[in-house]
Amino acid sequence: ILIDCGPDFRQQILPLPFRRIDGVLITHIHYDHVGGIDDLRPYSKLSDIDVFANKTTCNGLRHTLPYCFTDKLYPGVPKLILHRIDAHRSFTIGDVEVMPVEVMHGNLPILGFKIGKMAYITDMKTINPEELAYLEGVDTLVVNALRWEKEHHSHQLVGDAVEFSRQIGAKSTYLTHLTHEIGLHGETQKQLPKNVHLAYDGLVLDV
């Protein structure tokens, strides 16, 4: 299961075994989260690929990549099956249950995903308190943290991410969507609580 498919998808997937992708979960339509969708082409030769997104993102994908989402596909385009999903309505990919949760990316409602005892949330600035019930029981949290200081209009900072982790009671938290302003890994890690870690490309978690 792939969450988002940014412009560096090809670079990140190359070291991994070439195997079927059972589903792609899209958080929102911004290019850094969907710019690599065309690179799903070779994987669609193994099977058609189910793509799951909310209404706004589905519409955006059809507009941005019309040749991928049309009744008459020309040879070679990735074979993608687009599914509209909504927050709070769970669905399954194989035997894996996925619960979409809504967070706010500035003024834009986007999706995070709870899968078992793991939650993946990116580009969050705020979250409605009513959403927290859908995150009960999360042990492992992956969440965005742009930098330490300098408020951003649509992304939370490290302090916000740490507080959010405490709020939902996550046992382990991994910060993603980081900028260079976060600092060097070794130095920055020392400033974080013991159960909060900087994520990095190639990181493998057992959840």
Short mmCIF file of C-alpha atoms in Angstrom, two decimals:
data_model
loop_
_atom_site.label_atom_id
_atom_site.label_comp_id
_atom_site.label_asym_id
_atom_site.label_seq_id
_atom_site.Cartn_x
_atom_site.Cartn_y
_atom_site.Cartn_z
CA ILE A 1 0.00 0.00 0.00
CA LEU A 2 1.48 3.31 -1.10
CA ILE A 3 0.56 6.55 0.63
CA ASP A 4 0.91 9.47 -1.79
CA CYS A 5 3.03 9.34 -4.93
CA GLY A 6 5.26 12.40 -5.11
CA PRO A 7 7.71 13.43 -7.83
CA ASP A 8 10.54 11.44 -6.23
CA PHE A 9 8.49 8.21 -6.15
CA ARG A 10 10.65 6.53 -8.81
CA GLN A 11 13.85 7.29 -6.93
CA GLN A 12 12.45 5.98 -3.65
CA ILE A 13 10.89 2.80 -5.09
CA LEU A 14 13.87 1.66 -7.21
CA PRO A 15 15.78 -0.01 -4.33
CA LEU A 16 12.72 -2.06 -3.38
CA PRO A 17 11.55 -5.35 -4.92
CA PHE A 18 9.40 -4.98 -8.03
CA ARG A 19 6.03 -6.26 -6.81
CA ARG A 20 2.35 -5.50 -7.09
CA ILE A 21 0.97 -2.32 -5.54
CA ASP A 22 -2.43 -3.20 -4.08
CA GLY A 23 -3.58 0.35 -3.45
CA VAL A 24 -2.51 4.00 -3.45
CA LEU A 25 -3.88 6.32 -0.77
CA ILE A 26 -3.76 10.00 -1.72
CA THR A 27 -3.89 12.63 1.03
CA HIS A 28 -4.45 15.64 -1.26
CA ILE A 29 -3.87 17.00 -4.74
CA HIS A 30 -0.73 19.12 -4.21
CA TYR A 31 2.05 18.26 -6.66
CA ASP A 32 4.53 17.07 -4.05
CA HIS A 33 2.01 14.32 -3.20
CA VAL A 34 0.82 13.29 -6.68
CA GLY A 35 3.60 14.32 -9.09
CA GLY A 36 4.90 10.75 -9.49
CA ILE A 37 1.65 9.02 -10.39
CA ASP A 38 2.71 8.56 -14.02
CA ASP A 39 5.65 6.49 -12.74
CA LEU A 40 3.16 3.83 -11.63
CA ARG A 41 3.16 2.64 -15.27
CA PRO A 42 5.41 -0.43 -14.81
CA TYR A 43 3.47 -1.52 -11.72
CA SER A 44 0.17 -1.41 -13.58
CA LYS A 45 1.56 -4.16 -15.83
CA LEU A 46 1.34 -6.47 -12.81
CA SER A 47 -2.30 -5.49 -12.18
CA ASP A 48 -4.59 -2.49 -12.38
CA ILE A 49 -3.89 -0.14 -9.47
CA ASP A 50 -6.65 1.11 -7.17
CA VAL A 51 -6.23 4.77 -6.20
CA PHE A 52 -8.21 6.15 -3.25
CA ALA A 53 -8.84 9.87 -2.71
CA ASN A 54 -11.51 12.31 -1.54
CA LYS A 55 -13.82 14.12 -3.96
CA THR A 56 -11.62 17.22 -4.35
CA THR A 57 -8.53 15.14 -5.06
CA CYS A 58 -10.36 12.84 -7.49
CA ASN A 59 -11.47 15.88 -9.46
CA GLY A 60 -7.95 17.30 -9.37
CA LEU A 61 -6.42 14.06 -10.64
CA ARG A 62 -8.84 13.90 -13.54
CA HIS A 63 -7.90 17.48 -14.43
CA THR A 64 -4.13 17.10 -13.96
CA LEU A 65 -3.77 13.63 -15.51
CA PRO A 66 -6.75 13.33 -17.88
CA TYR A 67 -5.02 10.70 -20.01
CA CYS A 68 -4.91 8.36 -17.00
CA PHE A 69 -8.59 8.68 -16.15
CA THR A 70 -10.55 8.35 -19.37
CA ASP A 71 -12.70 5.63 -20.92
CA LYS A 72 -10.32 5.27 -23.88
CA LEU A 73 -6.76 4.81 -22.66
CA TYR A 74 -3.98 4.93 -25.22
CA PRO A 75 -1.38 2.16 -24.98
CA GLY A 76 1.21 2.51 -22.26
CA VAL A 77 -0.57 4.76 -19.77
CA PRO A 78 -0.79 3.51 -16.20
CA LYS A 79 -4.00 1.57 -15.57
CA LEU A 80 -5.48 3.27 -12.54
CA ILE A 81 -8.89 2.73 -10.99
CA LEU A 82 -9.99 5.83 -9.10
CA HIS A 83 -12.13 5.40 -5.99
CA ARG A 84 -13.71 8.28 -4.10
CA ILE A 85 -13.45 7.93 -0.33
CA ASP A 86 -14.73 10.05 2.54
CA ALA A 87 -13.48 10.75 6.05
CA HIS A 88 -14.81 8.39 8.72
CA ARG A 89 -15.88 5.74 6.19
CA SER A 90 -13.51 2.82 6.45
CA PHE A 91 -12.69 0.54 3.53
CA THR A 92 -10.36 -2.36 2.90
CA ILE A 93 -7.44 -3.05 0.61
CA GLY A 94 -7.16 -6.82 0.60
CA ASP A 95 -7.55 -7.69 4.27
CA VAL A 96 -6.23 -4.33 5.52
CA GLU A 97 -8.77 -1.88 6.94
CA VAL A 98 -8.15 1.81 6.28
CA MET A 99 -9.89 4.61 8.18
CA PRO A 100 -9.65 8.07 6.55
CA VAL A 101 -9.42 10.99 8.97
CA GLU A 102 -9.83 14.65 8.03
CA VAL A 103 -7.21 17.24 8.94
CA MET A 104 -6.79 20.82 7.82
CA HIS A 105 -3.90 21.86 5.56
CA GLY A 106 -4.43 25.56 6.16
CA ASN A 107 -7.96 26.04 4.78
CA LEU A 108 -7.88 22.85 2.70
CA PRO A 109 -9.47 19.70 4.16
CA ILE A 110 -7.18 16.74 3.42
CA LEU A 111 -7.00 13.12 4.54
CA GLY A 112 -4.85 11.26 6.98
CA PHE A 113 -5.11 7.49 7.36
CA LYS A 114 -5.33 5.11 10.31
CA ILE A 115 -4.25 1.58 9.45
CA GLY A 116 -4.42 -0.78 12.40
CA LYS A 117 -2.51 0.87 15.23
CA MET A 118 -0.60 3.19 12.90
CA ALA A 119 -1.68 6.63 11.71
CA TYR A 120 -0.14 8.54 8.80
CA ILE A 121 -0.86 12.28 8.73
CA THR A 122 0.95 14.80 6.56
CA ASP A 123 0.57 18.52 5.80
CA MET A 124 -1.61 19.07 8.85
CA LYS A 125 -1.94 22.51 10.40
CA THR A 126 -4.93 21.83 12.64
CA ILE A 127 -7.38 19.05 13.41
CA ASN A 128 -10.95 19.25 14.63
CA PRO A 129 -11.22 17.74 18.15
CA GLU A 130 -14.04 15.52 16.87
CA GLU A 131 -11.51 13.71 14.66
CA LEU A 132 -9.49 12.47 17.63
CA ALA A 133 -11.97 9.68 18.33
CA TYR A 134 -10.95 8.10 15.02
CA LEU A 135 -7.32 8.01 16.17
CA GLU A 136 -7.91 6.12 19.40
CA GLY A 137 -5.54 3.22 19.92
CA VAL A 138 -2.76 4.59 17.69
CA ASP A 139 0.62 3.30 18.85
CA THR A 140 2.73 4.51 15.91
CA LEU A 141 2.21 7.98 14.48
CA VAL A 142 3.82 9.40 11.35
CA VAL A 143 3.13 13.14 11.22
CA ASN A 144 4.43 16.30 9.58
CA ALA A 145 6.69 18.82 11.30
CA LEU A 146 8.01 21.54 9.00
CA ARG A 147 10.65 23.17 11.23
CA TRP A 148 11.28 24.37 14.81
CA GLU A 149 10.27 28.03 14.56
CA LYS A 150 8.73 30.57 12.17
CA GLU A 151 5.01 29.90 12.03
CA HIS A 152 3.63 28.55 8.75
CA HIS A 153 0.10 29.14 7.48
CA SER A 154 -0.60 25.52 6.52
CA HIS A 155 1.95 23.27 8.25
CA GLN A 156 2.56 22.55 11.91
CA LEU A 157 5.94 22.97 13.58
CA VAL A 158 7.90 20.44 15.64
CA GLY A 159 6.32 21.60 18.89
CA ASP A 160 2.86 21.22 17.41
CA ALA A 161 3.64 17.69 16.22
CA VAL A 162 5.03 16.65 19.62
CA GLU A 163 1.97 18.04 21.38
CA PHE A 164 -0.36 16.28 18.93
CA SER A 165 1.47 13.01 19.54
CA ARG A 166 0.94 13.40 23.28
CA GLN A 167 -2.68 14.32 22.74
CA ILE A 168 -3.52 11.06 20.99
CA GLY A 169 -1.25 8.98 23.22
CA ALA A 170 1.06 7.60 20.52
CA LYS A 171 3.85 5.41 21.89
CA SER A 172 6.22 6.20 19.01
CA THR A 173 6.12 9.18 16.66
CA TYR A 174 8.07 9.78 13.44
CA LEU A 175 8.31 13.28 12.02
CA THR A 176 8.08 13.67 8.25
CA HIS A 177 7.67 16.45 5.66
CA LEU A 178 10.72 18.13 7.20
CA THR A 179 12.67 21.05 5.73
CA HIS A 180 16.40 21.72 5.84
CA GLU A 181 15.64 24.18 8.63
CA ILE A 182 15.08 21.23 10.96
CA GLY A 183 18.86 20.93 11.42
CA LEU A 184 21.29 18.00 11.26
CA HIS A 185 19.79 14.64 12.17
CA GLY A 186 22.05 13.77 15.09
CA GLU A 187 21.83 17.18 16.73
CA THR A 188 18.10 17.54 16.19
CA GLN A 189 17.26 14.09 17.50
CA LYS A 190 18.82 14.96 20.86
CA GLN A 191 16.33 17.80 21.26
CA LEU A 192 13.30 15.56 20.80
CA PRO A 193 11.51 13.42 23.40
CA LYS A 194 12.76 9.82 23.50
CA ASN A 195 9.69 8.49 21.74
CA VAL A 196 9.78 11.07 18.92
CA HIS A 197 12.10 10.42 15.97
CA LEU A 198 13.07 12.05 12.69
CA ALA A 199 11.89 9.92 9.77
CA TYR A 200 14.17 9.49 6.74
CA ASP A 201 14.10 7.91 3.28
CA GLY A 202 14.39 4.15 3.52
CA LEU A 203 13.25 3.94 7.14
CA VAL A 204 11.53 0.62 7.93
CA LEU A 205 9.11 0.35 10.83
CA ASP A 206 7.53 -2.77 12.32
CA VAL A 207 4.01 -1.88 13.38
#
